[in-house]
Short mmCIF file of C-alpha atoms and ligand atoms in Angstrom, two decimals:
data_model
loop_
_atom_site.label_atom_id
_atom_site.label_comp_id
_atom_site.label_asym_id
_atom_site.label_seq_id
_atom_site.Cartn_x
_atom_site.Cartn_y
_atom_site.Cartn_z
CA MET A 1 3.92 15.18 -7.73
CA ASN A 2 1.68 17.87 -7.52
CA ASP A 3 0.56 19.57 -4.85
CA MET A 4 1.80 17.92 -1.97
CA THR A 5 0.92 20.13 1.23
CA ARG A 6 0.04 18.06 3.94
CA PRO A 7 -1.60 18.32 7.16
CA ASP A 8 0.20 17.71 10.51
CA ALA A 9 -0.39 15.04 12.15
CA LEU A 10 -1.62 12.59 8.66
CA ASP A 11 1.68 10.85 8.24
CA PRO A 12 3.27 8.29 11.45
CA PRO A 13 6.71 9.78 13.19
CA TYR A 14 9.74 8.19 12.38
CA LEU A 15 9.64 6.56 16.20
CA TYR A 16 6.69 5.28 17.23
CA PRO A 17 7.31 2.89 20.32
CA GLY A 18 4.54 0.65 19.97
CA TYR A 19 6.04 -0.28 16.77
CA LYS A 20 9.15 -2.02 17.57
CA SER A 21 11.41 -1.73 14.58
CA SER A 22 10.83 2.43 14.51
CA VAL A 23 12.78 2.44 17.77
CA LEU A 24 16.46 1.26 16.40
CA ARG A 25 15.57 2.41 12.51
CA SER A 26 14.71 5.98 13.64
CA PRO A 27 16.93 8.56 13.47
CA ARG A 28 18.45 9.84 16.48
CA GLU A 29 20.04 13.06 14.87
CA PRO A 30 17.60 15.94 13.33
CA LEU A 31 17.54 15.39 10.12
CA LEU A 32 19.84 17.56 7.33
CA GLU A 33 17.87 20.40 5.70
CA LEU A 34 18.94 20.58 1.99
CA PRO A 35 17.94 23.28 0.08
CA PRO A 36 14.83 22.96 -2.02
CA GLY A 37 15.08 20.71 -5.09
CA THR A 38 18.34 19.51 -4.01
CA LEU A 39 17.76 15.70 -4.82
CA ASP A 40 14.13 16.49 -6.49
CA VAL A 41 15.48 15.87 -9.70
CA PRO A 42 13.40 14.57 -12.57
CA GLY A 43 14.06 10.99 -14.17
CA PRO A 44 14.26 8.73 -14.59
CA THR A 45 11.17 7.68 -15.93
CA VAL A 46 9.29 4.47 -16.47
CA PRO A 47 10.62 2.84 -19.22
CA ARG A 48 9.19 1.57 -22.24
CA GLY A 49 7.96 -1.74 -21.73
CA PHE A 50 8.45 -1.82 -17.81
CA VAL A 51 4.61 -2.48 -16.92
CA ARG A 52 3.69 -5.40 -19.61
CA ASN A 53 -0.01 -6.27 -19.98
CA GLY A 54 -1.20 -8.36 -17.17
CA ASP A 55 1.45 -6.93 -14.24
CA ASN A 56 -1.86 -5.39 -12.49
CA ASP A 57 -3.70 -9.01 -12.44
CA LEU A 58 -1.50 -11.05 -9.44
CA THR A 59 -3.76 -14.13 -9.93
CA GLY A 60 -2.38 -15.00 -13.78
CA HIS A 61 0.89 -15.95 -12.76
CA GLY A 62 0.40 -19.81 -11.76
CA LYS A 63 -0.85 -22.90 -13.75
CA SER A 64 -3.79 -22.37 -12.23
CA ALA A 65 -6.01 -20.06 -10.08
CA PRO A 66 -4.69 -18.78 -6.55
CA LEU A 67 -5.89 -19.64 -3.88
CA GLY A 68 -8.27 -17.35 -1.67
CA GLU A 69 -11.32 -14.85 -2.05
CA LYS A 70 -10.86 -13.00 -5.72
CA MET A 71 -11.10 -9.62 -5.58
CA VAL A 72 -10.76 -6.76 -7.77
CA LEU A 73 -9.06 -3.21 -6.37
CA THR A 74 -9.84 -0.41 -8.27
CA GLY A 75 -8.70 3.44 -7.71
CA ARG A 76 -7.80 6.96 -8.23
CA LEU A 77 -4.69 8.73 -7.84
CA LEU A 78 -5.48 12.28 -7.26
CA ASP A 79 -3.87 15.60 -6.00
CA ALA A 80 -4.59 18.33 -3.19
CA ASP A 81 -7.32 19.37 -5.46
CA GLY A 82 -8.80 16.49 -6.77
CA ARG A 83 -6.88 17.04 -10.22
CA PRO A 84 -5.80 12.72 -11.22
CA ILE A 85 -1.86 11.89 -11.50
CA ARG A 86 -1.50 10.74 -14.80
CA ARG A 87 0.78 8.02 -15.89
CA SER A 88 2.03 7.04 -12.70
CA LEU A 89 3.52 4.06 -11.68
CA VAL A 90 1.97 2.70 -8.99
CA GLU A 91 3.00 -0.58 -7.27
CA ILE A 92 1.40 -3.37 -5.00
CA TRP A 93 2.95 -6.24 -2.81
CA GLN A 94 0.94 -8.35 -0.60
CA ALA A 95 0.84 -11.73 1.68
CA ASN A 96 -1.31 -14.38 0.00
CA ALA A 97 -4.80 -16.08 1.39
CA SER A 98 -3.28 -17.64 4.12
CA GLY A 99 -1.17 -14.50 5.48
CA ARG A 100 2.23 -15.41 3.96
CA TYR A 101 4.44 -13.60 1.66
CA ALA A 102 6.95 -15.04 -1.09
CA HIS A 103 9.54 -14.27 0.08
CA PRO A 104 13.23 -15.59 1.90
CA GLY A 105 12.04 -13.62 4.60
CA ASP A 106 9.42 -14.80 5.57
CA GLN A 107 9.30 -18.58 7.06
CA HIS A 108 6.14 -18.11 9.58
CA ASP A 109 4.06 -20.93 9.44
CA ALA A 110 1.44 -20.77 6.63
CA PRO A 111 1.49 -22.24 3.32
CA LEU A 112 2.92 -20.88 0.01
CA ASP A 113 0.93 -20.90 -2.74
CA PRO A 114 2.73 -21.51 -5.83
CA ASN A 115 0.22 -19.89 -8.06
CA PHE A 116 0.39 -16.48 -6.13
CA LEU A 117 3.97 -14.36 -5.85
CA GLY A 118 1.71 -11.10 -4.04
CA LYS A 119 3.42 -8.48 -6.46
CA GLY A 120 2.07 -6.02 -9.37
CA ARG A 121 2.39 -2.73 -10.86
CA THR A 122 0.66 -0.58 -13.08
CA LEU A 123 0.35 2.87 -14.74
CA THR A 124 -2.86 5.07 -13.63
CA ASP A 125 -4.72 6.53 -16.55
CA ASP A 126 -5.20 9.40 -17.76
CA GLU A 127 -7.86 9.92 -15.03
CA GLY A 128 -5.60 8.71 -12.48
CA ARG A 129 -7.07 5.32 -12.18
CA TYR A 130 -5.66 2.22 -11.14
CA ARG A 131 -7.11 -1.49 -11.24
CA PHE A 132 -5.83 -4.57 -10.00
CA VAL A 133 -7.27 -8.08 -9.81
CA THR A 134 -5.38 -9.97 -6.63
CA VAL A 135 -6.65 -12.22 -4.04
CA LYS A 136 -7.43 -11.04 -0.34
CA PRO A 137 -4.64 -11.00 1.89
CA GLY A 138 -4.71 -13.06 5.19
CA ALA A 139 -3.70 -11.51 8.43
CA TYR A 140 -0.52 -12.34 9.88
CA PRO A 141 1.42 -13.10 12.93
CA TRP A 142 4.42 -11.10 13.27
CA ARG A 143 7.19 -10.38 16.80
CA ASN A 144 5.75 -6.70 17.65
CA HIS A 145 4.74 -8.04 20.47
CA PRO A 146 3.23 -10.86 22.19
CA TYR A 147 0.16 -12.39 20.37
CA ALA A 148 0.87 -9.49 17.48
CA TRP A 149 -1.15 -10.02 13.91
CA ARG A 150 -1.18 -7.39 11.43
CA PRO A 151 -4.46 -6.83 9.73
CA GLN A 152 -5.38 -7.48 6.39
CA HIS A 153 -3.35 -5.18 4.42
CA ILE A 154 -1.86 -4.29 0.60
CA HIS A 155 1.45 -2.30 0.69
CA PHE A 156 1.57 0.41 -2.33
CA SER A 157 4.68 2.43 -3.58
CA LEU A 158 3.81 5.14 -5.71
CA PHE A 159 6.89 6.50 -7.47
CA GLY A 160 6.54 10.04 -9.12
CA ASN A 161 8.23 11.10 -11.30
CA ALA A 162 12.13 11.61 -9.47
CA PRO A 163 13.09 8.70 -7.17
CA VAL A 164 12.85 10.94 -4.40
CA GLN A 165 9.43 11.24 -4.80
CA ARG A 166 8.31 7.50 -3.78
CA LEU A 167 5.92 7.57 -1.56
CA ILE A 168 4.86 4.03 0.63
CA THR A 169 1.33 3.16 2.12
CA GLN A 170 -0.67 0.39 3.39
CA MET A 171 -4.35 -0.27 2.41
CA TYR A 172 -6.65 -2.09 5.20
CA PHE A 173 -10.18 -3.97 5.03
CA PRO A 174 -13.36 -2.56 6.54
CA GLY A 175 -14.46 -4.06 9.65
CA ASP A 176 -11.25 -5.59 10.64
CA PRO A 177 -10.77 -6.06 14.33
CA LEU A 178 -6.97 -6.51 14.31
CA LEU A 179 -7.27 -2.04 13.10
CA ALA A 180 -8.32 -1.03 16.94
CA ILE A 181 -4.82 -3.21 18.34
CA ASP A 182 -2.08 -2.29 15.39
CA PRO A 183 0.25 -0.41 16.43
CA ILE A 184 1.37 0.66 12.34
CA TYR A 185 -2.35 1.66 11.73
CA ASN A 186 -2.50 3.50 14.89
CA SER A 187 0.82 5.22 14.39
CA VAL A 188 -0.78 7.98 12.57
CA PRO A 189 -1.63 10.38 14.75
CA ASP A 190 -4.71 11.89 13.41
CA GLY A 191 -7.57 9.36 14.59
CA GLU A 192 -10.01 10.64 11.70
CA ALA A 193 -7.32 10.38 9.29
CA ARG A 194 -6.86 6.42 9.73
CA PRO A 195 -10.09 5.32 8.31
CA ARG A 196 -8.61 6.81 4.84
CA MET A 197 -6.20 3.94 4.58
CA VAL A 198 -9.24 1.61 4.74
CA CYS A 199 -10.89 0.71 1.45
CA THR A 200 -14.57 0.62 0.30
CA LEU A 201 -16.32 -2.92 -0.62
CA SER A 202 -17.89 -1.71 -4.05
CA LEU A 203 -19.73 -4.93 -5.54
CA GLU A 204 -20.38 -3.68 -8.51
CA THR A 205 -16.85 -2.86 -9.63
CA GLY A 206 -16.13 -6.24 -8.68
CA ILE A 207 -16.81 -9.10 -11.43
CA GLU A 208 -19.77 -11.00 -11.31
CA GLU A 209 -20.20 -14.69 -9.65
CA VAL A 210 -16.11 -14.22 -9.69
CA ALA A 211 -14.36 -11.03 -7.73
CA LEU A 212 -15.22 -8.74 -4.93
CA GLY A 213 -15.01 -5.42 -5.34
CA TYR A 214 -13.39 -2.92 -3.51
CA THR A 215 -12.21 0.79 -4.42
CA PHE A 216 -9.37 2.63 -2.69
CA ASP A 217 -8.30 6.54 -3.48
CA ILE A 218 -5.20 7.85 -2.81
CA VAL A 219 -4.85 11.28 -2.24
CA LEU A 220 -1.41 13.02 -2.01
CA GLY A 221 -2.32 15.76 -0.11
CA GLY A 222 -4.83 18.44 0.91
CA ALA A 223 -7.44 18.09 3.84
CA LYS A 224 -8.48 14.52 2.71
CA ALA A 225 -4.66 13.43 2.46
CA THR A 226 -3.79 9.84 2.55
CA PRO A 227 -1.78 9.42 5.57
CA LEU A 228 1.43 8.08 4.36
CA GLY A 229 5.31 6.79 5.19
CA ILE A 230 3.89 3.55 6.18
FE1 FE2 B 301 3.03 -6.31 5.27
#
């Protein structure tokens, strides 16, 4: 990808004790230094046909509409200088409106929705824009600590131009009281950077009488960079 100069204290450390699973998975040894470019080989590019029409509409796969608050999520993928990242694969995954993932690993006591799988993909356009139609995910309990619940969130994957460029982050919703106590959100060291993971309500980018609009730009570098690795 383009300029990836990122400020200090922007991305969470590998080890953040308040986020319990980071204790087990974080490296115990110093990371190996590789010569620049060793793994950053281009390709494979996204094959033609990999992103199909409708893959950006998470509400259209079932026999009827999924339960929940329908929303349109739009935004731009930008480099440090505000230039668009064009024709780049953006993938999302999320829980359904009840806070349950359509995944065998999620067995908590909330209903699955047969009309919602919770995954979508799209390519950015020439202005770096993406657009998804989905439902607002529910909060869900997790076993990080007693009474722990994750704030409502959507996971993002940005594929880049080479496999080792893949980036991930999480997007949150404005006004969520769970943000203040969420270890993952708060693992971003710079408190001023955390709100850059929160989308903005934008009614006019929704669909009138159908879907709420939210916007979320992802900035890969510079002073306004979005926290990544979350
Ligand atoms: Fe999640």
